[in-house]
Amino acid sequence: KAQAMARAGTHTIYTTGTDGEFYAIFREEFRRMVAIAVESARGTATTVAIGTNAASTRDVLDQIAYCAETGASAVMVAFPFWLELNEHEWLPFLKDCCHAAAPMGVLHYNTIRAKRVLGPPEYAVCLRELSADFVGSKSAAADFAQWCQLHFETPELVHIPMEASAVPPLMGGGKAFISPPRGAVHPKLAGSFHGLCAT
């Protein structure tokens, strides 16, 4: 499947995030999935982004290190989800992730399942405090108004909506969307959809 997506010109293959159900896979399974995704895209223009999420910072950093070693282009991190990170913890967590990931790009998976959800003020802090490798966020919320607020208050970052809410953001200047069902089953259709919305 990943090879077919790369041959179809998919911009980025993203795995082991939500659809990868990261909490249910073993370390060896994670590493195998990363290796397959990276190898499938090798020699093509397709990049690979990996969801690096776990219940502890230590395990997230271990996953990031493996992604860097394997040759992934970016990682997408959610906050450790068992206990909510407090106001003094979320930024150091992202700093640790950026430091471990360099020079890969880092995106934040802004999901309510991690309990702490960031808004424009927090992403403005990210722009000031994190390295240039921090490139944006993915939001699981199907809320166009929320996306607009993020997009227009922190335009330096890429804020990625899910496919169900992708059309208005792409028409309004959004740069990407994540397509779990369509992208995997029919990557050329997903690419055409992106192009039509963006023009």
Tab-separated table of C-alpha atoms in Angstrom:
chain	number	residue	atom	x	y	z
A	1	LYS	CA	0.000	0.000	0.000
A	2	ALA	CA	2.759	2.475	0.922
A	3	GLN	CA	4.603	1.744	-2.331
A	4	ALA	CA	1.421	2.352	-4.333
A	5	MET	CA	0.898	5.651	-2.534
A	6	ALA	CA	4.476	6.735	-3.269
A	7	ARG	CA	4.141	5.752	-6.953
A	8	ALA	CA	0.908	7.769	-7.146
A	9	GLY	CA	2.774	10.890	-6.046
A	10	THR	CA	1.357	11.156	-2.534
A	11	HIS	CA	3.068	14.127	-0.875
A	12	THR	CA	3.596	12.431	2.479
A	13	ILE	CA	2.860	9.013	3.916
A	14	TYR	CA	1.837	9.306	7.566
A	15	THR	CA	1.659	6.240	9.768
A	16	THR	CA	1.497	5.031	13.395
A	17	GLY	CA	-0.573	8.002	14.470
A	18	THR	CA	-4.307	7.721	14.921
A	19	ASP	CA	-4.993	5.010	12.350
A	20	GLY	CA	-1.822	3.285	13.537
A	21	GLU	CA	-3.440	3.038	16.992
A	22	PHE	CA	-0.059	3.698	18.564
A	23	TYR	CA	-1.169	2.667	22.040
A	24	ALA	CA	-1.849	-0.879	20.855
A	25	ILE	CA	1.409	-1.702	19.063
A	26	PHE	CA	4.617	-3.092	20.496
A	27	ARG	CA	8.000	-1.416	20.070
A	28	GLU	CA	9.080	-4.007	17.489
A	29	GLU	CA	5.852	-3.517	15.506
A	30	PHE	CA	6.332	0.249	15.554
A	31	ARG	CA	9.879	-0.103	14.241
A	32	ARG	CA	8.771	-2.491	11.504
A	33	MET	CA	6.015	-0.123	10.351
A	34	VAL	CA	8.436	2.817	10.259
A	35	ALA	CA	11.023	0.827	8.302
A	36	ILE	CA	8.415	-0.292	5.742
A	37	ALA	CA	7.064	3.245	5.254
A	38	VAL	CA	10.523	4.778	4.825
A	39	GLU	CA	11.704	2.036	2.474
A	40	SER	CA	8.518	2.318	0.385
A	41	ALA	CA	9.133	6.021	-0.230
A	42	ARG	CA	12.873	5.739	-0.883
A	43	GLY	CA	13.836	7.084	-4.304
A	44	THR	CA	10.535	8.965	-4.751
A	45	ALA	CA	9.435	12.522	-4.015
A	46	THR	CA	7.166	11.227	-1.236
A	47	THR	CA	8.208	12.063	2.315
A	48	VAL	CA	7.378	10.058	5.418
A	49	ALA	CA	5.887	11.391	8.662
A	50	ILE	CA	5.596	9.150	11.702
A	51	GLY	CA	3.252	9.424	14.665
A	52	THR	CA	5.517	9.140	17.712
A	53	ASN	CA	3.157	8.891	20.651
A	54	ALA	CA	3.311	7.052	23.945
A	55	ALA	CA	2.386	7.254	27.606
A	56	SER	CA	5.799	8.638	28.588
A	57	THR	CA	8.263	11.207	27.266
A	58	ARG	CA	11.015	8.574	27.395
A	59	ASP	CA	9.161	6.306	24.968
A	60	VAL	CA	8.275	9.185	22.643
A	61	LEU	CA	11.947	10.218	22.461
A	62	ASP	CA	12.950	6.604	21.795
A	63	GLN	CA	10.515	6.485	18.874
A	64	ILE	CA	11.781	9.823	17.531
A	65	ALA	CA	15.386	8.593	17.685
A	66	TYR	CA	14.467	5.518	15.660
A	67	CYS	CA	12.658	7.651	13.057
A	68	ALA	CA	15.749	9.854	12.668
A	69	GLU	CA	17.975	6.792	12.338
A	70	THR	CA	15.689	5.239	9.718
A	71	GLY	CA	15.365	8.346	7.559
A	72	ALA	CA	11.853	9.688	8.187
A	73	SER	CA	11.197	13.314	7.242
A	74	ALA	CA	8.950	14.360	10.121
A	75	VAL	CA	7.345	13.189	13.328
A	76	MET	CA	3.974	14.046	14.803
A	77	VAL	CA	3.796	14.014	18.595
A	78	ALA	CA	0.832	14.028	20.940
A	79	PHE	CA	1.222	14.796	24.604
A	80	PRO	CA	1.539	11.740	26.870
A	81	PHE	CA	-2.087	11.024	27.562
A	82	TRP	CA	-2.485	9.298	30.927
A	83	LEU	CA	-2.087	12.438	33.057
A	84	GLU	CA	-2.659	15.885	31.594
A	85	LEU	CA	0.537	17.880	31.162
A	86	ASN	CA	0.275	21.061	33.217
A	87	GLU	CA	1.083	24.599	32.097
A	88	HIS	CA	4.743	24.154	33.023
A	89	GLU	CA	5.191	20.806	31.291
A	90	TRP	CA	3.809	21.003	27.756
A	91	LEU	CA	6.443	23.371	26.323
A	92	PRO	CA	9.464	21.473	27.762
A	93	PHE	CA	7.967	18.286	26.301
A	94	LEU	CA	7.821	19.853	22.830
A	95	LYS	CA	11.333	21.268	23.269
A	96	ASP	CA	12.642	17.794	24.096
A	97	CYS	CA	10.903	16.400	21.019
A	98	CYS	CA	12.321	19.102	18.718
A	99	HIS	CA	15.808	18.577	20.122
A	100	ALA	CA	15.590	14.805	19.575
A	101	ALA	CA	14.063	15.140	16.102
A	102	ALA	CA	16.414	17.651	14.472
A	103	PRO	CA	16.646	18.033	11.551
A	104	MET	CA	13.294	16.256	11.003
A	105	GLY	CA	10.176	18.391	11.120
A	106	VAL	CA	7.972	18.196	14.221
A	107	LEU	CA	4.187	18.583	14.241
A	108	HIS	CA	1.956	18.542	17.293
A	109	TYR	CA	-1.078	16.274	17.215
A	110	ASN	CA	-3.557	18.581	18.932
A	111	THR	CA	-6.078	16.049	20.198
A	112	ILE	CA	-8.480	16.162	23.124
A	113	ARG	CA	-7.473	12.562	23.882
A	114	ALA	CA	-4.201	13.954	25.245
A	115	LYS	CA	-6.319	16.180	27.536
A	116	ARG	CA	-4.353	19.431	26.949
A	117	VAL	CA	-5.371	21.167	23.703
A	118	LEU	CA	-3.331	24.097	22.411
A	119	GLY	CA	-4.754	27.260	20.877
A	120	PRO	CA	-3.255	30.259	19.073
A	121	PRO	CA	-1.615	31.756	22.222
A	122	GLU	CA	0.245	28.503	22.908
A	123	TYR	CA	1.303	28.118	19.269
A	124	ALA	CA	2.597	31.700	19.338
A	125	VAL	CA	4.767	30.598	22.280
A	126	CYS	CA	5.939	27.630	20.200
A	127	LEU	CA	7.021	29.987	17.441
A	128	ARG	CA	9.103	32.005	19.908
A	129	GLU	CA	10.501	29.167	21.996
A	130	LEU	CA	10.927	26.141	19.731
A	131	SER	CA	13.413	25.502	16.947
A	132	ALA	CA	12.563	26.083	13.311
A	133	ASP	CA	11.980	22.331	13.029
A	134	PHE	CA	8.586	22.828	14.716
A	135	VAL	CA	6.316	23.213	11.701
A	136	GLY	CA	2.722	23.043	12.905
A	137	SER	CA	-0.157	20.926	14.114
A	138	LYS	CA	-2.776	18.398	13.184
A	139	SER	CA	-6.213	18.892	14.673
A	140	ALA	CA	-8.775	16.143	15.036
A	141	ALA	CA	-11.537	18.719	15.532
A	142	ALA	CA	-13.902	19.299	12.605
A	143	ASP	CA	-14.189	22.965	13.503
A	144	PHE	CA	-13.558	25.445	10.681
A	145	ALA	CA	-13.702	28.459	13.008
A	146	GLN	CA	-11.011	26.899	15.200
A	147	TRP	CA	-8.826	26.215	12.150
A	148	CYS	CA	-9.266	29.833	10.965
A	149	GLN	CA	-8.175	31.137	14.340
A	150	LEU	CA	-5.047	28.975	14.299
A	151	HIS	CA	-4.297	29.713	10.639
A	152	PHE	CA	-4.667	33.476	10.817
A	153	GLU	CA	-3.076	34.012	14.241
A	154	THR	CA	-0.064	31.758	13.605
A	155	PRO	CA	0.321	31.797	9.783
A	156	GLU	CA	3.956	30.753	10.033
A	157	LEU	CA	2.813	27.259	11.033
A	158	VAL	CA	0.989	24.595	9.021
A	159	HIS	CA	-2.259	23.569	10.729
A	160	ILE	CA	-3.594	20.362	9.192
A	161	PRO	CA	-7.305	19.454	9.315
A	162	MET	CA	-8.765	15.982	8.884
A	163	GLU	CA	-10.344	15.093	5.541
A	164	ALA	CA	-13.930	15.571	6.785
A	165	SER	CA	-13.271	19.273	7.374
A	166	ALA	CA	-10.557	19.876	4.767
A	167	VAL	CA	-12.373	21.727	1.977
A	168	PRO	CA	-12.885	25.144	3.645
A	169	PRO	CA	-9.337	25.239	5.113
A	170	LEU	CA	-7.742	24.302	1.775
A	171	MET	CA	-9.831	26.923	-0.042
A	172	GLY	CA	-8.834	29.453	2.628
A	173	GLY	CA	-5.088	28.990	2.259
A	174	GLY	CA	-4.461	25.732	4.105
A	175	LYS	CA	-1.426	23.796	2.956
A	176	ALA	CA	-2.314	20.197	3.781
A	177	PHE	CA	-4.920	17.720	4.943
A	178	ILE	CA	-4.811	14.145	6.204
A	179	SER	CA	-6.823	11.585	4.257
A	180	PRO	CA	-7.065	8.262	6.105
A	181	PRO	CA	-9.575	6.372	3.934
A	182	ARG	CA	-9.297	8.002	0.525
A	183	GLY	CA	-5.543	8.527	0.607
A	184	ALA	CA	-4.843	4.878	1.325
A	185	VAL	CA	-7.425	3.378	-1.059
A	186	HIS	CA	-7.123	5.871	-3.925
A	187	PRO	CA	-4.085	8.159	-3.510
A	188	LYS	CA	-4.430	9.785	-6.945
A	189	LEU	CA	-8.001	10.814	-6.120
A	190	ALA	CA	-6.821	12.292	-2.812
A	191	GLY	CA	-4.129	14.235	-4.670
A	192	SER	CA	-6.671	15.553	-7.185
A	193	PHE	CA	-8.998	16.520	-4.316
A	194	HIS	CA	-6.170	18.505	-2.696
A	195	GLY	CA	-5.318	20.243	-5.966
A	196	LEU	CA	-8.914	21.210	-6.715
A	197	CYS	CA	-9.473	22.616	-3.243
A	198	ALA	CA	-6.232	24.566	-3.243
A	199	THR	CA	-6.852	26.290	-6.592
